[in-house]
PDB file of C-alpha atoms and ligand atoms in Angstrom:
ATOM      1  CA  MET G   1      15.080 -10.511  11.706  1.00 82.00           C
ATOM      2  CA  ALA G   2      12.426  -8.847  13.758  1.00 91.00           C
ATOM      3  CA  THR G   3       8.767  -9.604  13.134  1.00 95.00           C
ATOM      4  CA  GLU G   4       7.171  -6.402  11.878  1.00 97.00           C
ATOM      5  CA  ARG G   5       3.838  -5.147  10.628  1.00 97.00           C
ATOM      6  CA  THR G   6       3.374  -2.880   7.633  1.00 98.00           C
ATOM      7  CA  LEU G   7       0.431  -1.295   5.842  1.00 98.00           C
ATOM      8  CA  SER G   8      -0.241  -2.461   2.301  1.00 98.00           C
ATOM      9  CA  ILE G   9      -2.836  -1.025  -0.056  1.00 99.00           C
ATOM     10  CA  ILE G  10      -3.885  -2.499  -3.378  1.00 99.00           C
ATOM     11  CA  LYS G  11      -4.751   0.756  -5.130  1.00 99.00           C
ATOM     12  CA  PRO G  12      -7.762   1.354  -7.445  1.00 98.00           C
ATOM     13  CA  ASP G  13      -5.846   0.329 -10.581  1.00 98.00           C
ATOM     14  CA  GLY G  14      -4.851  -3.021  -9.026  1.00 98.00           C
ATOM     15  CA  VAL G  15      -8.404  -3.738  -7.882  1.00 98.00           C
ATOM     16  CA  LYS G  16      -9.802  -2.822 -11.333  1.00 98.00           C
ATOM     17  CA  LYS G  17      -7.237  -5.042 -13.083  1.00 98.00           C
ATOM     18  CA  ASN G  18      -8.478  -7.967 -10.972  1.00 98.00           C
ATOM     19  CA  VAL G  19      -5.017  -8.842  -9.637  1.00 98.00           C
ATOM     20  CA  ILE G  20      -5.722  -8.934  -5.891  1.00 98.00           C
ATOM     21  CA  GLY G  21      -5.086 -12.698  -5.896  1.00 98.00           C
ATOM     22  CA  PRO G  22      -1.623 -12.760  -7.494  1.00 98.00           C
ATOM     23  CA  ILE G  23      -0.498  -9.825  -5.364  1.00 99.00           C
ATOM     24  CA  ILE G  24      -1.517 -11.520  -2.113  1.00 99.00           C
ATOM     25  CA  THR G  25       0.025 -14.778  -3.345  1.00 98.00           C
ATOM     26  CA  LYS G  26       3.327 -12.972  -3.808  1.00 98.00           C
ATOM     27  CA  PHE G  27       3.128 -11.677  -0.224  1.00 98.00           C
ATOM     28  CA  GLU G  28       2.306 -15.142   1.124  1.00 98.00           C
ATOM     29  CA  GLU G  29       5.023 -16.867  -0.891  1.00 98.00           C
ATOM     30  CA  ASN G  30       7.514 -14.448   0.630  1.00 98.00           C
ATOM     31  CA  GLY G  31       6.632 -15.002   4.278  1.00 98.00           C
ATOM     32  CA  LEU G  32       4.176 -12.126   4.761  1.00 98.00           C
ATOM     33  CA  HIS G  33       0.843 -12.902   6.441  1.00 97.00           C
ATOM     34  CA  VAL G  34      -2.334 -10.860   5.968  1.00 97.00           C
ATOM     35  CA  VAL G  35      -3.410 -10.129   9.568  1.00 96.00           C
ATOM     36  CA  ALA G  36      -6.110  -7.551   8.762  1.00 95.00           C
ATOM     37  CA  ALA G  37      -7.922  -6.598   5.555  1.00 96.00           C
ATOM     38  CA  ARG G  38     -10.803  -4.394   4.452  1.00 97.00           C
ATOM     39  CA  MET G  39     -12.038  -3.314   1.055  1.00 98.00           C
ATOM     40  CA  GLU G  40     -13.246   0.250   0.986  1.00 98.00           C
ATOM     41  CA  LYS G  41     -13.772   3.258  -1.257  1.00 98.00           C
ATOM     42  CA  LEU G  42     -11.770   5.938   0.533  1.00 98.00           C
ATOM     43  CA  SER G  43     -13.205   9.359   1.336  1.00 98.00           C
ATOM     44  CA  ARG G  44     -11.139  12.440   0.494  1.00 98.00           C
ATOM     45  CA  HIS G  45     -10.582  12.945   4.228  1.00 98.00           C
ATOM     46  CA  GLN G  46      -9.131   9.437   4.583  1.00 98.00           C
ATOM     47  CA  ALA G  47      -6.863   9.790   1.533  1.00 98.00           C
ATOM     48  CA  GLU G  48      -5.685  13.315   2.383  1.00 98.00           C
ATOM     49  CA  GLY G  49      -4.846  12.355   5.960  1.00 98.00           C
ATOM     50  CA  PHE G  50      -3.078   9.199   4.897  1.00 98.00           C
ATOM     51  CA  TYR G  51      -0.904  11.080   2.382  1.00 98.00           C
ATOM     52  CA  ALA G  52      -0.538  14.266   4.499  1.00 97.00           C
ATOM     53  CA  VAL G  53       3.263  13.983   4.240  1.00 96.00           C
ATOM     54  CA  HIS G  54       2.886  14.702   0.490  1.00 97.00           C
ATOM     55  CA  LYS G  55       0.434  17.599   0.750  1.00 98.00           C
ATOM     56  CA  GLU G  56       2.861  20.209  -0.630  1.00 98.00           C
ATOM     57  CA  ARG G  57       3.845  18.055  -3.610  1.00 98.00           C
ATOM     58  CA  PRO G  58       2.548  19.053  -7.057  1.00 98.00           C
ATOM     59  CA  PHE G  59       0.900  15.659  -7.585  1.00 98.00           C
ATOM     60  CA  PHE G  60      -1.065  15.682  -4.282  1.00 98.00           C
ATOM     61  CA  GLY G  61      -4.467  16.573  -5.809  1.00 98.00           C
ATOM     62  CA  GLU G  62      -4.052  13.997  -8.556  1.00 98.00           C
ATOM     63  CA  LEU G  63      -3.001  11.380  -5.989  1.00 98.00           C
ATOM     64  CA  VAL G  64      -6.078  11.994  -3.809  1.00 98.00           C
ATOM     65  CA  ASP G  65      -8.359  11.957  -6.888  1.00 98.00           C
ATOM     66  CA  PHE G  66      -6.878   8.614  -7.924  1.00 98.00           C
ATOM     67  CA  MET G  67      -6.975   6.994  -4.483  1.00 98.00           C
ATOM     68  CA  THR G  68     -10.657   7.935  -4.049  1.00 98.00           C
ATOM     69  CA  SER G  69     -11.701   6.944  -7.588  1.00 98.00           C
ATOM     70  CA  ALA G  70     -12.634   3.314  -6.813  1.00 98.00           C
ATOM     71  CA  PRO G  71     -12.326   0.804  -3.954  1.00 98.00           C
ATOM     72  CA  VAL G  72      -8.947  -0.180  -2.526  1.00 99.00           C
ATOM     73  CA  LEU G  73      -7.900  -3.188  -0.453  1.00 98.00           C
ATOM     74  CA  LEU G  74      -6.342  -2.104   2.850  1.00 98.00           C
ATOM     75  CA  MET G  75      -4.199  -4.740   4.551  1.00 98.00           C
ATOM     76  CA  VAL G  76      -1.834  -5.180   7.450  1.00 97.00           C
ATOM     77  CA  LEU G  77       0.995  -7.565   6.570  1.00 98.00           C
ATOM     78  CA  GLU G  78       3.079  -9.267   9.228  1.00 97.00           C
ATOM     79  CA  GLY G  79       6.334 -11.201   8.974  1.00 97.00           C
ATOM     80  CA  PRO G  80      10.107 -11.049   9.300  1.00 97.00           C
ATOM     81  CA  ASP G  81      11.389  -7.656   8.151  1.00 98.00           C
ATOM     82  CA  ALA G  82       7.908  -6.992   6.738  1.00 98.00           C
ATOM     83  CA  ILE G  83       8.431  -3.305   5.941  1.00 98.00           C
ATOM     84  CA  LYS G  84      11.530  -3.805   3.785  1.00 98.00           C
ATOM     85  CA  LYS G  85      10.320  -7.104   2.336  1.00 98.00           C
ATOM     86  CA  ASN G  86       7.069  -5.520   1.148  1.00 99.00           C
ATOM     87  CA  ARG G  87       8.954  -2.598  -0.448  1.00 98.00           C
ATOM     88  CA  GLU G  88      11.193  -5.082  -2.294  1.00 98.00           C
ATOM     89  CA  LEU G  89       8.203  -7.029  -3.594  1.00 99.00           C
ATOM     90  CA  MET G  90       6.500  -3.775  -4.700  1.00 99.00           C
ATOM     91  CA  GLY G  91       9.409  -2.422  -6.752  1.00 98.00           C
ATOM     92  CA  ALA G  92      10.289   1.204  -7.502  1.00 98.00           C
ATOM     93  CA  THR G  93       7.620   3.942  -7.431  1.00 98.00           C
ATOM     94  CA  ASP G  94       7.949   4.406 -11.213  1.00 98.00           C
ATOM     95  CA  PRO G  95       7.134   1.075 -12.897  1.00 98.00           C
ATOM     96  CA  ALA G  96       9.592   1.931 -15.673  1.00 98.00           C
ATOM     97  CA  GLU G  97      12.332   1.684 -13.040  1.00 98.00           C
ATOM     98  CA  ALA G  98      10.943  -1.307 -11.144  1.00 98.00           C
ATOM     99  CA  ALA G  99      12.909  -4.571 -11.155  1.00 98.00           C
ATOM    100  CA  ASP G 100      11.638  -7.563 -13.106  1.00 98.00           C
ATOM    101  CA  GLY G 101       9.143  -9.679 -11.206  1.00 98.00           C
ATOM    102  CA  THR G 102       8.073  -6.904  -8.824  1.00 98.00           C
ATOM    103  CA  ILE G 103       4.397  -6.038  -8.427  1.00 99.00           C
ATOM    104  CA  ARG G 104       4.793  -2.617 -10.005  1.00 98.00           C
ATOM    105  CA  LYS G 105       6.782  -3.990 -12.934  1.00 98.00           C
ATOM    106  CA  LEU G 106       4.110  -6.614 -13.543  1.00 98.00           C
ATOM    107  CA  TYR G 107       0.965  -4.519 -13.091  1.00 98.00           C
ATOM    108  CA  ALA G 108       1.531  -0.755 -12.767  1.00 98.00           C
ATOM    109  CA  SER G 109       0.882   1.605 -15.633  1.00 96.00           C
ATOM    110  CA  SER G 110       2.470   4.871 -14.427  1.00 98.00           C
ATOM    111  CA  LYS G 111       4.238   6.585 -11.555  1.00 98.00           C
ATOM    112  CA  GLY G 112       0.860   7.713 -10.211  1.00 98.00           C
ATOM    113  CA  GLU G 113      -1.196   4.581 -10.889  1.00 98.00           C
ATOM    114  CA  ASN G 114       1.290   2.153  -9.444  1.00 98.00           C
ATOM    115  CA  THR G 115      -0.926  -0.595  -8.027  1.00 99.00           C
ATOM    116  CA  VAL G 116       0.350  -0.850  -4.451  1.00 99.00           C
ATOM    117  CA  HIS G 117       1.320   1.185  -1.410  1.00 98.00           C
ATOM    118  CA  GLY G 118       3.690   0.027   1.327  1.00 98.00           C
ATOM    119  CA  SER G 119       4.891   1.766   4.481  1.00 98.00           C
ATOM    120  CA  ASP G 120       8.531   2.864   4.223  1.00 98.00           C
ATOM    121  CA  ALA G 121       9.720   2.830   7.878  1.00 98.00           C
ATOM    122  CA  PRO G 122       8.597   1.662  11.344  1.00 97.00           C
ATOM    123  CA  GLU G 123       7.253   5.126  12.236  1.00 97.00           C
ATOM    124  CA  THR G 124       5.187   5.450   9.056  1.00 97.00           C
ATOM    125  CA  ALA G 125       3.967   1.853   9.417  1.00 97.00           C
ATOM    126  CA  ALA G 126       2.685   2.619  12.930  1.00 96.00           C
ATOM    127  CA  PHE G 127       0.918   5.791  11.759  1.00 97.00           C
ATOM    128  CA  GLU G 128      -0.563   4.180   8.646  1.00 98.00           C
ATOM    129  CA  ILE G 129      -1.810   1.030  10.443  1.00 97.00           C
ATOM    130  CA  GLY G 130      -3.407   3.247  13.098  1.00 96.00           C
ATOM    131  CA  TRP G 131      -4.990   5.478  10.441  1.00 97.00           C
ATOM    132  CA  PHE G 132      -6.913   2.632   8.827  1.00 97.00           C
ATOM    133  CA  PHE G 133      -7.087   0.011  11.595  1.00 96.00           C
ATOM    134  CA  PRO G 134      -7.461   2.044  14.799  1.00 92.00           C
ATOM    135  CA  GLN G 135      -8.652  -0.873  16.917  1.00 84.00           C
ATOM    136  CA  ALA G 136      -5.948  -1.838  19.404  1.00 65.00           C
ATOM    137  CA  ASP G 137      -5.617  -5.424  18.244  1.00 69.00           C
ATOM    138  CA  VAL G 138      -5.267  -6.161  14.575  1.00 77.00           C
ATOM    139  CA  THR G 139      -6.278  -9.793  14.065  1.00 75.00           C
ATOM    140  CA  SER G 140      -3.629 -12.043  15.520  1.00 73.00           C
ATOM    141  CA  ARG G 141      -2.479 -15.158  13.734  1.00 77.00           C
ATOM    142  CA  GLY G 142      -2.160 -16.956  17.029  1.00 68.00           C
TER     143      GLY G 142
HETATM  144  P1  LIG N   1       6.031   5.199  -2.847  1.00 69.78           P
HETATM  145  O1  LIG N   1       4.559   4.851  -3.017  1.00 69.78           O
HETATM  146  O2  LIG N   1       6.901   4.327  -3.711  1.00 69.78           O
HETATM  147  O3  LIG N   1       6.472   5.228  -1.414  1.00 69.78           O
HETATM  148  P2  LIG N   1       6.082   8.122  -2.789  1.00 69.78           P
HETATM  149  O4  LIG N   1       5.910   8.015  -1.307  1.00 69.78           O
HETATM  150  O5  LIG N   1       7.203   8.957  -3.288  1.00 69.78           O
HETATM  151  O6  LIG N   1       6.206   6.674  -3.460  1.00 69.78           O
HETATM  152  O7  LIG N   1       4.756   8.706  -3.428  1.00 69.78           O
HETATM  153  C1  LIG N   1       3.487   8.296  -2.963  1.00 69.78           C
HETATM  154  C2  LIG N   1       2.590   8.034  -4.148  1.00 69.78           C
HETATM  155  O8  LIG N   1       2.348   9.259  -4.832  1.00 69.78           O
HETATM  156  C3  LIG N   1       3.182   7.112  -5.235  1.00 69.78           C
HETATM  157  O9  LIG N   1       3.057   5.746  -4.939  1.00 69.78           O
HETATM  158  C4  LIG N   1       2.365   7.523  -6.439  1.00 69.78           C
HETATM  159  O10 LIG N   1       1.067   6.931  -6.433  1.00 69.78           O
HETATM  160  C5  LIG N   1       2.235   9.024  -6.235  1.00 69.78           C
HETATM  161  N1  LIG N   1       3.312   9.756  -6.921  1.00 69.78           N
HETATM  162  C6  LIG N   1       4.599   9.869  -6.529  1.00 69.78           C
HETATM  163  N2  LIG N   1       5.313  10.604  -7.385  1.00 69.78           N
HETATM  164  C7  LIG N   1       4.448  10.998  -8.363  1.00 69.78           C
HETATM  165  C8  LIG N   1       4.563  11.784  -9.532  1.00 69.78           C
HETATM  166  N3  LIG N   1       5.720  12.343  -9.897  1.00 69.78           N
HETATM  167  N4  LIG N   1       3.454  11.963 -10.297  1.00 69.78           N
HETATM  168  C9  LIG N   1       2.258  11.405  -9.947  1.00 69.78           C
HETATM  169  N5  LIG N   1       2.082  10.663  -8.839  1.00 69.78           N
HETATM  170  C10 LIG N   1       3.152  10.452  -8.055  1.00 69.78           C
HETATM  171 MG1  LIG N   2       5.977   6.496   0.136  1.00 69.78          MG
END
């Protein structure tokens, strides 16, 4: 398995529910390392650019409103097969369809307010990491 990096976001609902700790623990227990992190309240520009791929979708305005409503925790995760592994740990977009034990099953309240984001492919991971962590070297774990 190749070592990969992926972008993870603990969304406003996850931060407000005070579950940053258990979410990061789940990443760490599954071989993913936090190699960069920053807590920030996103501007509309940041959220719109990040989700540009969804700009024609009917929920785009609602999504940007939500993502800018309170601080989020932006992270780069690194580990074997990190992109797929993170998506597995997150669970399905709609928490009603998410498997038992996944982050969204445990903490998410709706399809919109679903606690975490994770990149879905190497190309999107590269774009998303660059969007929020533009410095050439994300912290290395030596
Ligand atoms: P995922 O986050 O699982 O990759 P998508 O890329 O399809 O899901 O959608 C991006 C985000 O947009 C979702 O995580 C969710 O916050 C929001 N979203 C997706 N579908 C809907 C919907 N039908 N209604 C409201 N918000 C949605
Ligand atoms: Mg997606």
